[in-house]
CSV table of C-alpha atoms in Angstrom, one decimal:
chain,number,residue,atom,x,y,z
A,1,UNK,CA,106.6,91.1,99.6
A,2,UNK,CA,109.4,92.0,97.3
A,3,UNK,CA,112.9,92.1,99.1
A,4,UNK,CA,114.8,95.5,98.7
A,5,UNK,CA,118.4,95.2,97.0
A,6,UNK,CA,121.1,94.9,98.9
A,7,UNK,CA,124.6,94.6,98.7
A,8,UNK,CA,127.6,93.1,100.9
A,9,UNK,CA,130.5,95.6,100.7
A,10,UNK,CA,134.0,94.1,100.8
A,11,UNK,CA,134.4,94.1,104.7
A,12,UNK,CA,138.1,95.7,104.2
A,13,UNK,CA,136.7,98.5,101.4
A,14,UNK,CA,134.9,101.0,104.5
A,15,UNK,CA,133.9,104.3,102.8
A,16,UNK,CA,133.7,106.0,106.8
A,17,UNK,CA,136.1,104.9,110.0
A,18,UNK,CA,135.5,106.1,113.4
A,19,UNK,CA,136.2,104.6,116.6
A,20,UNK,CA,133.8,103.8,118.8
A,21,UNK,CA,132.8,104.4,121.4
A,22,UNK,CA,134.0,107.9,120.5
A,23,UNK,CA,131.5,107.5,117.8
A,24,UNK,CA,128.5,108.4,120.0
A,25,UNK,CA,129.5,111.6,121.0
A,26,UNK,CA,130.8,112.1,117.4
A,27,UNK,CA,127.4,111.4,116.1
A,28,UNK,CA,125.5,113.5,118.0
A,29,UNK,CA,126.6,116.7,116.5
A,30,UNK,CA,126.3,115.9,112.5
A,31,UNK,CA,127.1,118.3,109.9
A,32,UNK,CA,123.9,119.9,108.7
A,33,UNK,CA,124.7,120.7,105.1
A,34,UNK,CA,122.1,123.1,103.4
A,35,UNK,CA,120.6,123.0,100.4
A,36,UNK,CA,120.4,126.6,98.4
A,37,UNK,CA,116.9,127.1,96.7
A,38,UNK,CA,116.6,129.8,94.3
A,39,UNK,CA,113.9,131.9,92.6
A,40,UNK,CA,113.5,131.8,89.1
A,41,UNK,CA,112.8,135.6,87.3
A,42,UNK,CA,111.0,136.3,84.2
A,43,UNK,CA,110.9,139.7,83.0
A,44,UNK,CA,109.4,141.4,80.3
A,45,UNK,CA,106.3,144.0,81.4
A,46,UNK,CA,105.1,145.4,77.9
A,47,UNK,CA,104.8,149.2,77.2
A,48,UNK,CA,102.0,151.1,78.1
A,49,UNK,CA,100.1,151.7,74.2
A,50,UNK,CA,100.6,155.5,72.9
A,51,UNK,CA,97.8,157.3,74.3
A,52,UNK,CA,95.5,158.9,71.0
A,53,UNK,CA,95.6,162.6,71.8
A,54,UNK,CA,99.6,162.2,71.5
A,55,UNK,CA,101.1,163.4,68.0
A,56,UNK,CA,102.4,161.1,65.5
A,57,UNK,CA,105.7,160.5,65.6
A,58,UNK,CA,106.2,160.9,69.2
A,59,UNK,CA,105.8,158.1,72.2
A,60,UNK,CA,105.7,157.9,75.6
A,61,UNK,CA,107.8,157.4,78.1
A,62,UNK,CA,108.1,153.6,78.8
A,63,UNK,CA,106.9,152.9,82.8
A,64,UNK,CA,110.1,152.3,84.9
A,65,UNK,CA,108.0,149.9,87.1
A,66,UNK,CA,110.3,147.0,88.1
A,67,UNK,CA,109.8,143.7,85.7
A,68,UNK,CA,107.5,141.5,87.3
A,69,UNK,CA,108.3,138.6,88.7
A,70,UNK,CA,106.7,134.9,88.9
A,71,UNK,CA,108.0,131.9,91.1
A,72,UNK,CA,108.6,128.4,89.6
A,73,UNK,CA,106.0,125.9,90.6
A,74,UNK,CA,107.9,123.6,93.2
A,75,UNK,CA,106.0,120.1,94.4
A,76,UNK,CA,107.6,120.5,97.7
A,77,UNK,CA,108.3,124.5,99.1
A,78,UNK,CA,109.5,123.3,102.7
A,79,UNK,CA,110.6,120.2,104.5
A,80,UNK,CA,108.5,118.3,106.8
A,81,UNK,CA,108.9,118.0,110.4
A,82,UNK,CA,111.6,114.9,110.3
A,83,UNK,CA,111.0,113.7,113.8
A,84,UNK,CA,107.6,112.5,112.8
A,85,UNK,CA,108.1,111.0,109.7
A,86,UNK,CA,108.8,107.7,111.3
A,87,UNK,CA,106.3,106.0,113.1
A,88,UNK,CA,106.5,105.0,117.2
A,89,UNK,CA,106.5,101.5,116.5
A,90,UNK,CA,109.1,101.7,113.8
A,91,UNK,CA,111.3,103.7,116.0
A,92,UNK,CA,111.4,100.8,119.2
A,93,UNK,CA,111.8,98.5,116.6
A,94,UNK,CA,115.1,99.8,114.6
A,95,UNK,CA,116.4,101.6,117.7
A,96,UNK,CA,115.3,99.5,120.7
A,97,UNK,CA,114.9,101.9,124.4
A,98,UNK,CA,115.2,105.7,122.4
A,99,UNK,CA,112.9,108.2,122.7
A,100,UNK,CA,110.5,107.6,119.9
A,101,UNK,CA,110.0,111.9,119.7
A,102,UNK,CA,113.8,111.7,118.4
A,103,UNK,CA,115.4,114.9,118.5
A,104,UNK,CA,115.8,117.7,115.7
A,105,UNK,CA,119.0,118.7,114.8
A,106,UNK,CA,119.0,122.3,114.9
A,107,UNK,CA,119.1,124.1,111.5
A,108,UNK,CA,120.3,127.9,109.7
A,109,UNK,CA,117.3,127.1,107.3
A,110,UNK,CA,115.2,124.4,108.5
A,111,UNK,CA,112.6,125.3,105.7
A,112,UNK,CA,115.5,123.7,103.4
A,113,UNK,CA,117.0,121.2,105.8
A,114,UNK,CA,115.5,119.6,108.7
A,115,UNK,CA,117.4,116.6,110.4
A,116,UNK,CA,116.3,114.2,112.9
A,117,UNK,CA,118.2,111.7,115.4
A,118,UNK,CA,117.1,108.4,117.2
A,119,UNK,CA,119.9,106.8,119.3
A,120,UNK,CA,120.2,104.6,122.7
A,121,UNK,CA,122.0,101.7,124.2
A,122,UNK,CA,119.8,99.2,125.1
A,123,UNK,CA,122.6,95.9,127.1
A,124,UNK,CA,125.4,96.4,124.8
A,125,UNK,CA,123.6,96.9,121.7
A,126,UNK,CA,123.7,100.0,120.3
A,127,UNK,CA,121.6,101.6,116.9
A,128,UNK,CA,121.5,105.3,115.9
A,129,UNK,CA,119.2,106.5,113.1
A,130,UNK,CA,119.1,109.8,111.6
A,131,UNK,CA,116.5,110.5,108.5
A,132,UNK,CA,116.9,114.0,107.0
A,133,UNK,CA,115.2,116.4,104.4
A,134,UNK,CA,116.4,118.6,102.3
A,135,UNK,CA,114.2,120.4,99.8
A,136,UNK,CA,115.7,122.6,96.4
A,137,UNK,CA,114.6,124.7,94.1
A,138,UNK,CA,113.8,122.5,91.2
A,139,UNK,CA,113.8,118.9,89.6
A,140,UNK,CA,116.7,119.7,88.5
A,141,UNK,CA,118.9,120.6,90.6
A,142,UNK,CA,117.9,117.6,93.2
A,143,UNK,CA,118.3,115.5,90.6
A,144,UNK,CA,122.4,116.8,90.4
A,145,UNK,CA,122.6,116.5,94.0
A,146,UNK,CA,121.5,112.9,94.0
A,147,UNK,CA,123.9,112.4,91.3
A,148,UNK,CA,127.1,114.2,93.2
A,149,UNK,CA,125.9,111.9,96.3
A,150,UNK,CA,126.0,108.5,94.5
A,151,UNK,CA,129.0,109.4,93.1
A,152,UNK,CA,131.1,109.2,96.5
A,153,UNK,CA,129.5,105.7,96.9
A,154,UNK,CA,130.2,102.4,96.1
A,155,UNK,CA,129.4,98.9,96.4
A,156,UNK,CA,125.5,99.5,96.6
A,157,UNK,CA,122.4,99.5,94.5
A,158,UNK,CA,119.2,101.2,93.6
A,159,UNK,CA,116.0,100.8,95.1
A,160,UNK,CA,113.2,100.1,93.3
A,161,UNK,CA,109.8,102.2,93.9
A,162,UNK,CA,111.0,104.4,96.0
A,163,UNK,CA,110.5,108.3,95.3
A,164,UNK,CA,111.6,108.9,91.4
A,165,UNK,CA,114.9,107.3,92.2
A,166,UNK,CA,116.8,106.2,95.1
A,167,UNK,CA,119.9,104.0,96.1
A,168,UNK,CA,121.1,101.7,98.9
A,169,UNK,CA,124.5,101.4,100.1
A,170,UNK,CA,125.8,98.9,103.6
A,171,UNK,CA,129.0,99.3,104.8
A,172,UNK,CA,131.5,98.0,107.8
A,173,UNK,CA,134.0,99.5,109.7
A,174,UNK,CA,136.3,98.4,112.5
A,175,UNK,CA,138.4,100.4,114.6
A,176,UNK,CA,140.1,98.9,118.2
A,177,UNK,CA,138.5,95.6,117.4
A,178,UNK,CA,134.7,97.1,117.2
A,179,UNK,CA,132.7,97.1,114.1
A,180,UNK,CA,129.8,99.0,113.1
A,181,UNK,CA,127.9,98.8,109.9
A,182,UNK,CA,126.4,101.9,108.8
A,183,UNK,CA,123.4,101.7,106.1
A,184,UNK,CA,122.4,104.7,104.1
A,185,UNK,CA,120.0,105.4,101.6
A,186,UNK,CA,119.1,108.3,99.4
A,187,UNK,CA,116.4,108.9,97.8
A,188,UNK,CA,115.3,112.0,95.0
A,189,UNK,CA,111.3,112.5,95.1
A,190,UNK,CA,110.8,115.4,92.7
A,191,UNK,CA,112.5,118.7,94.2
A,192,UNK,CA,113.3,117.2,97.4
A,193,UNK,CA,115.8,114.6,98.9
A,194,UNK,CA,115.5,112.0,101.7
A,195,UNK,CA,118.6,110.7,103.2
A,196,UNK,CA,118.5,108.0,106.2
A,197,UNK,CA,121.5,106.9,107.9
A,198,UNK,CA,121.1,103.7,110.0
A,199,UNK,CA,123.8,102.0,111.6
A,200,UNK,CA,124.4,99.5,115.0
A,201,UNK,CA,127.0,97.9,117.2
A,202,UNK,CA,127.4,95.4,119.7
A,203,UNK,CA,130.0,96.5,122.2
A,204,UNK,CA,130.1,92.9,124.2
A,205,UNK,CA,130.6,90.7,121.2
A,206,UNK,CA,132.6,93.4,119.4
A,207,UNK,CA,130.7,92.6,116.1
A,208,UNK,CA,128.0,94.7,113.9
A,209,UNK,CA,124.9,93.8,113.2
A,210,UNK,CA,124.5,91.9,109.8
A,211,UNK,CA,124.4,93.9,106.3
A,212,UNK,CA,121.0,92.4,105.8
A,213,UNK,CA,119.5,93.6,109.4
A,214,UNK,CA,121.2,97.1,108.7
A,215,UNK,CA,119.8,97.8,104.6
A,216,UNK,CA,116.1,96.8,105.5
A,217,UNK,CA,116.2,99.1,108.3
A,218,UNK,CA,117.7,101.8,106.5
A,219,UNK,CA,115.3,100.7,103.6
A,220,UNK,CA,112.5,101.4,105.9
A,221,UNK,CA,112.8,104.1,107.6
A,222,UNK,CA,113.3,105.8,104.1
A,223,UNK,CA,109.6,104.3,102.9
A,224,UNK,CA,108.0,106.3,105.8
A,225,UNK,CA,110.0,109.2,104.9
A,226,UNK,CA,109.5,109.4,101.7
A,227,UNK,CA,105.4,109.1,102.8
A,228,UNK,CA,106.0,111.6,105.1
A,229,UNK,CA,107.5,114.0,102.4
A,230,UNK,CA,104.8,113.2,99.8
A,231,UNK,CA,101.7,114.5,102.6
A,232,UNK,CA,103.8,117.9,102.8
A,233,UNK,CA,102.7,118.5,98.4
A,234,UNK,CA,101.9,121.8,97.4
């Protein structure tokens, strides 16, 4: 089995900070951020052909009829249902004691977006994992957004085979003494994007799970969504 790139972030270079354990209630109300999808138009009905009986020189009125209109072909037209894009077994593993149904985060378009949440506290360990979708209105313009994403990254790496493109990026945060390390992956399969955001604490030892434990969890749960997303074709 080929091992998924990684990366160890400087532990003092923390793209996100937020206490914790104010971080659970924090978490539980994520910003849904929606994805605009578009039609393209093509226009252009001909004219109606002069009919015979009308005298040369003279033509008829062109038809007013609006221009018509054709939609461009889009592999994916709606998102799939998130909370069962990752299987039962997968979800006790990376999130030990949740509820393996998750729970949707509710949307304004949930044809675009569709977000959904795995959390619990099993002792003092703590994971949260959220895997969302987020379909546009061409190659294109997923492709931009995947761009503008990486760009407020740093420290990670791509990840090979997964969707047409897709990066990795693991890093830690301490506030009051507590870390957390926070794993997120994105990844561009055609019109549509995947993002999964994994991260973990450990509220007795005050330490975070290691970057290792955190990327191939993250790295997972993105596979199955990506799998997910590629059933939900046109």
């Amino acid at each position: 089995m080929r091992t998924p790139f990684r990366t160890v972030p400087h532990e003092e270079c923390a793209v996100r900070s937020f206490p914790l354990p104010i971080a659970l209630t924090a978490r539980l109300s994520p910003v849904v951020v929606l994805a605009a999808a578009g039609w393209a138009l093509s226009s252009g009905t001909p004219a109606a052909p002069e009919a015979a009986d009308e005298p040369t020189g003279k033509t008829k009125t062109q038809s007013a009829s609006a221009p018509s209109r054709t939609q461009v072909a889009k592999t994916y037209a709606a998102a799939p249902a998130p909370c069962g894009s990752i299987a039962e077994k997968s979800v006790k593993s990376l999130v030990p004691g949740a509820k393996t149904a998750g729970k949707e985060i509710q949307s304004t378009d949930s044809k675009l977006r569709r977000t959904c949440s795995w959390n619990a506290l099993k002792g003092y360990e703590y994971r949260w994992l959220d895997v969302s979708f987020e379909v546009l209105e061409s190659d294109e313009a997923a492709e931009r957004s995947y761009q503008g994403r990486l760009e407020d990254k740093s420290g990670g790496g791509a990840v090979p085979g997964l969707g047409d493109a897709a990066y990795s990026v693991v890093n830690l945060t301490t506030e009051d003494k507590q870390q957390t390390r926070e794993g997120v992956v994105v990844a561009r399969a055609s019109n549509a994007l995947v993002i999964v955001t994994y991260n973990g604490s450990d509220f007795e030892s005050k330490k975070a799970p290691s970057t290792d434990e955190i990327n191939k969890g993250a790295i997972k749960a993105a596979k199955e969504a990506v799998a997910a997303l590629e059933k939900n074709r046109n």
